[in-house]
Amino acid sequence: MVSDSITNASIHAAPNNNNNNARDVGKKKRARSAKLKQCKLDVRREQWLSQGAVKNKDFKAEQNGVVEERKDRNNHRPFGNLGMRPGGGENDGSIHHHHHHHDSDLDSNSPNSLTSSVLGSNYSETNFTGSSSSSSSSSSSGGCCSGNITEDDEGGGDDGCLDDWEAVADALAANEKSKNPCLESPPEHDPIAQSGSPQETTIGSDGPIFGVENSKPQCARTIPKASGNGLAWRPDDAFRPQSLPNLAKQVSLPNSNRKHYGCGGVPWAYSGVVSAPSSCPICYEDLDFTDTSFLPCLCGFRLCLFCHKRILEEDSRCPGCRKPYEHEPVEAEASVHGGSLTFRLPRSCSLITRS
Amino acid sequence: MAAVNQDNTLVVATTTAPSNSKQSQPRAKTVDSQSVLKRLQSELMALMMSGDSGISAFPEEDNIFCWKGTIIGSKDTVFEGTEYRLSLTFPNDYPFKPPKVKFETLCFHPNVDLVGNICLDILQDKWSSAYDVRTILLSIQSLLGEPNISSPLNNQAAQLWSNQDDYRKMVEKLYKSPKA
């Protein structure tokens, strides 16, 4: 069933992406990489659908919420992009001006909205064809998605394979300039930002970016957000983009959920490195709603549906405890489903208070 | 989708990497190697950020599927103060299959043979896709101090293990001599 769904998905996704690209940029390369992503997403959707078929009622009610939420995001999204990308070098006087855009951009990049747009765009094609609001928002999200892919491609597309890991190494040292201006303000939402690990040295390196007025006291008066945040997450620069939204999400989860992950599974794996439950320990892709409510093994080791499927095809043993997967994933899904509903609530609440 | 995520992350190069292979390989394969690339790049980053003492690894110049690692013998073992180079070769279906790990420096150890092959369960049947380079290197580092004498690849080393002083001398002698 699933292998069928791959081909279906790619056929299904093709016209959609091509339309967007023809309209927006019209380059095949992007369509292809978008297709790959789409393909993977659709496989997940199939799995989710087949597993959640019983739960359809609850599910649909939730989707409505999700789509609504996403419409809001899409309204902000284009501004976020326009404000941010070119703004890297010219932040000098206009930091106030950019605040709103930064914030909305962070929000739309956070795992919450990622997932919601996954659900939204997939389901609006299948389940919601009748509803005009959802179809319109799906097209707009497609547009901005391909826009992002474009930027990524052009960012390093010419360098080729050779520089990949060198780029990683370079980025460790040199990403302040390119990343920080863009990401300066968002962490105000993050608890970490408030707990704050001050690093004096970072202020100095902020200087050229923000101009002369960026000495500490003036900062506090004129652009309090930017200065505070610059201090807050600087030490973790290299990991910040990925871990920050994840941490925020994690905090909004009930404690029991985190504890569960920590105790079960593999305590030695990635504990200090990746803030655990928000990315798949196998493929390092972010876990979405479907994945985080998916608990295939009693030991508590979580992974994304994609990797789980892959393992089922091979030795079918849990990577966390090496025991064979006993339960059908459907059962496991059903057993956690109630739990997943409970922690979805606080998450959407936190979204509302944020924006 | 992931691209939306990646424009905020460091691994900017991830999306560009598979573009070379795209023309020549079927789609499924491209998806695979793309996710392997992402995994290896993330591992590299995690390893560099982790700051574990005594282990390190980095890809070879032109191939992220081949890494060179180093392990420093732990304190209070007969391998203290010695440093060993290893090669790690990742298969295309990593992490679902283990990498091939070999000592490149001669290592006088009961579970390492003369050409550097390592007998370690987690690199064979006990492999789990949740392991990574870091845990592999840490495992090998601890294997150095705690060999499995019952199934040796190097019988001489296994017999000598009971006499730690002589063993230490042997390690030092072999470590200094074949430097070339």
mmCIF file of C-alpha atoms in Angstrom, chain A residues 105-231:
data_model
loop_
_atom_site.group_PDB
_atom_site.id
_atom_site.type_symbol
_atom_site.label_atom_id
_atom_site.label_comp_id
_atom_site.label_asym_id
_atom_site.label_seq_id
_atom_site.Cartn_x
_atom_site.Cartn_y
_atom_site.Cartn_z
ATOM 1 C CA ASP A 105 8.751 34.695 10.300
ATOM 2 C CA LEU A 106 9.965 32.804 13.267
ATOM 3 C CA ASP A 107 6.499 31.678 14.019
ATOM 4 C CA SER A 108 5.912 30.406 10.586
ATOM 5 C CA ASN A 109 9.175 28.548 10.718
ATOM 6 C CA SER A 110 8.498 26.961 14.041
ATOM 7 C CA PRO A 111 7.595 23.294 14.061
ATOM 8 C CA ASN A 112 4.022 24.103 14.945
ATOM 9 C CA SER A 113 3.320 25.901 11.787
ATOM 10 C CA LEU A 114 5.451 23.586 9.745
ATOM 11 C CA THR A 115 3.267 20.760 10.685
ATOM 12 C CA SER A 116 0.115 22.654 10.328
ATOM 13 C CA SER A 117 0.980 23.537 6.809
ATOM 14 C CA VAL A 118 1.842 19.935 6.113
ATOM 15 C CA LEU A 119 -1.535 18.841 7.263
ATOM 16 C CA GLY A 120 -3.243 21.725 5.701
ATOM 17 C CA SER A 121 -1.785 21.537 2.256
ATOM 18 C CA ASN A 122 -2.146 17.814 1.987
ATOM 19 C CA TYR A 123 -5.628 17.601 3.206
ATOM 20 C CA SER A 124 -6.918 20.544 1.428
ATOM 21 C CA GLU A 125 -6.180 18.718 -1.761
ATOM 22 C CA THR A 126 -8.040 15.626 -0.767
ATOM 23 C CA ASN A 127 -10.619 16.242 1.883
ATOM 24 C CA PHE A 128 -11.384 19.872 1.490
ATOM 25 C CA THR A 129 -11.805 20.293 -2.203
ATOM 26 C CA GLY A 130 -15.226 21.727 -1.615
ATOM 27 C CA SER A 131 -14.068 24.434 0.697
ATOM 28 C CA SER A 132 -12.912 27.535 -1.061
ATOM 29 C CA SER A 133 -10.992 28.980 1.823
ATOM 30 C CA SER A 134 -8.753 25.992 2.259
ATOM 31 C CA SER A 135 -7.986 25.619 -1.406
ATOM 32 C CA SER A 136 -6.972 29.199 -1.718
ATOM 33 C CA SER A 137 -4.670 28.957 1.227
ATOM 34 C CA SER A 138 -3.125 25.803 -0.092
ATOM 35 C CA SER A 139 -2.114 27.534 -3.254
ATOM 36 C CA SER A 140 -0.559 30.384 -1.394
ATOM 37 C CA SER A 141 1.383 28.072 0.828
ATOM 38 C CA GLY A 142 2.659 26.232 -2.208
ATOM 39 C CA GLY A 143 3.882 29.496 -3.555
ATOM 40 C CA CYS A 144 5.829 30.503 -0.548
ATOM 41 C CA CYS A 145 7.237 27.047 -0.153
ATOM 42 C CA SER A 146 8.780 27.061 -3.574
ATOM 43 C CA GLY A 147 10.042 30.518 -2.891
ATOM 44 C CA ASN A 148 12.041 29.222 -0.014
ATOM 45 C CA ILE A 149 13.432 26.383 -1.978
ATOM 46 C CA THR A 150 14.558 28.864 -4.529
ATOM 47 C CA GLU A 151 16.542 30.779 -2.025
ATOM 48 C CA ASP A 152 18.169 27.695 -0.703
ATOM 49 C CA ASP A 153 19.186 26.549 -4.112
ATOM 50 C CA GLU A 154 20.682 29.811 -5.047
ATOM 51 C CA GLY A 155 22.335 30.257 -1.696
ATOM 52 C CA GLY A 156 24.866 27.540 -2.323
ATOM 53 C CA GLY A 157 23.795 25.864 -5.498
ATOM 54 C CA ASP A 158 26.933 26.602 -7.406
ATOM 55 C CA ASP A 159 29.300 25.250 -4.844
ATOM 56 C CA GLY A 160 28.455 21.643 -5.477
ATOM 57 C CA CYS A 161 29.086 18.663 -3.297
ATOM 58 C CA LEU A 162 32.627 19.477 -2.433
ATOM 59 C CA ASP A 163 31.931 22.287 -0.054
ATOM 60 C CA ASP A 164 29.116 20.715 1.857
ATOM 61 C CA TRP A 165 30.833 19.708 5.012
ATOM 62 C CA GLU A 166 33.294 22.518 4.743
ATOM 63 C CA ALA A 167 30.343 24.781 4.714
ATOM 64 C CA VAL A 168 29.219 23.208 7.927
ATOM 65 C CA ALA A 169 32.559 23.875 9.490
ATOM 66 C CA ASP A 170 32.679 27.407 8.171
ATOM 67 C CA ALA A 171 29.220 28.027 9.389
ATOM 68 C CA LEU A 172 30.227 27.160 12.901
ATOM 69 C CA ALA A 173 32.547 30.110 12.987
ATOM 70 C CA ALA A 174 31.175 32.486 10.446
ATOM 71 C CA ASN A 175 27.446 32.384 10.625
ATOM 72 C CA GLU A 176 27.052 35.392 12.870
ATOM 73 C CA LYS A 177 26.988 37.775 10.007
ATOM 74 C CA SER A 178 24.559 35.978 7.813
ATOM 75 C CA LYS A 179 22.202 34.555 10.389
ATOM 76 C CA ASN A 180 22.091 36.887 13.323
ATOM 77 C CA PRO A 181 20.635 39.938 11.720
ATOM 78 C CA CYS A 182 17.767 37.863 10.527
ATOM 79 C CA LEU A 183 17.141 36.040 13.713
ATOM 80 C CA GLU A 184 17.937 38.678 16.217
ATOM 81 C CA SER A 185 14.560 39.447 17.640
ATOM 82 C CA PRO A 186 12.496 36.249 17.725
ATOM 83 C CA PRO A 187 13.900 34.596 20.828
ATOM 84 C CA GLU A 188 11.904 36.877 23.033
ATOM 85 C CA HIS A 189 9.282 34.200 22.903
ATOM 86 C CA ASP A 190 11.636 31.610 24.088
ATOM 87 C CA PRO A 191 12.039 30.777 27.743
ATOM 88 C CA ILE A 192 15.747 30.389 27.166
ATOM 89 C CA ALA A 193 15.965 33.962 26.163
ATOM 90 C CA GLN A 194 14.631 34.979 29.496
ATOM 91 C CA SER A 195 16.798 32.692 31.511
ATOM 92 C CA GLY A 196 19.565 34.293 29.535
ATOM 93 C CA SER A 197 23.192 33.254 29.509
ATOM 94 C CA PRO A 198 24.937 36.588 29.089
ATOM 95 C CA GLN A 199 27.989 36.801 26.928
ATOM 96 C CA GLU A 200 29.664 40.139 26.830
ATOM 97 C CA THR A 201 31.764 39.411 23.812
ATOM 98 C CA THR A 202 28.815 39.052 21.543
ATOM 99 C CA ILE A 203 27.898 42.668 21.917
ATOM 100 C CA GLY A 204 31.123 43.643 20.296
ATOM 101 C CA SER A 205 30.466 41.548 17.284
ATOM 102 C CA ASP A 206 27.015 42.999 17.022
ATOM 103 C CA GLY A 207 28.491 46.425 16.596
ATOM 104 C CA PRO A 208 29.046 46.535 12.877
ATOM 105 C CA ILE A 209 25.662 45.079 12.202
ATOM 106 C CA PHE A 210 23.556 47.334 14.281
ATOM 107 C CA GLY A 211 25.606 50.467 14.082
ATOM 108 C CA VAL A 212 27.297 52.592 16.683
ATOM 109 C CA GLU A 213 24.299 53.024 18.893
ATOM 110 C CA ASN A 214 24.403 49.417 19.910
ATOM 111 C CA SER A 215 26.212 49.928 23.170
ATOM 112 C CA LYS A 216 24.501 48.174 26.004
ATOM 113 C CA PRO A 217 22.636 50.943 27.852
ATOM 114 C CA GLN A 218 21.332 52.591 24.738
ATOM 115 C CA CYS A 219 20.285 49.284 23.473
ATOM 116 C CA ALA A 220 18.153 48.761 26.483
ATOM 117 C CA ARG A 221 16.415 52.013 25.805
ATOM 118 C CA THR A 222 16.005 52.037 22.072
ATOM 119 C CA ILE A 223 15.888 48.444 20.972
ATOM 120 C CA PRO A 224 15.449 46.409 24.089
ATOM 121 C CA LYS A 225 14.264 43.336 22.287
ATOM 122 C CA ALA A 226 17.191 43.050 19.985
ATOM 123 C CA SER A 227 19.827 43.555 22.621
ATOM 124 C CA GLY A 228 18.318 41.147 25.070
ATOM 125 C CA ASN A 229 17.958 38.488 22.502
ATOM 126 C CA GLY A 230 21.371 38.954 21.093
ATOM 127 C CA LEU A 231 22.705 38.004 24.455
#
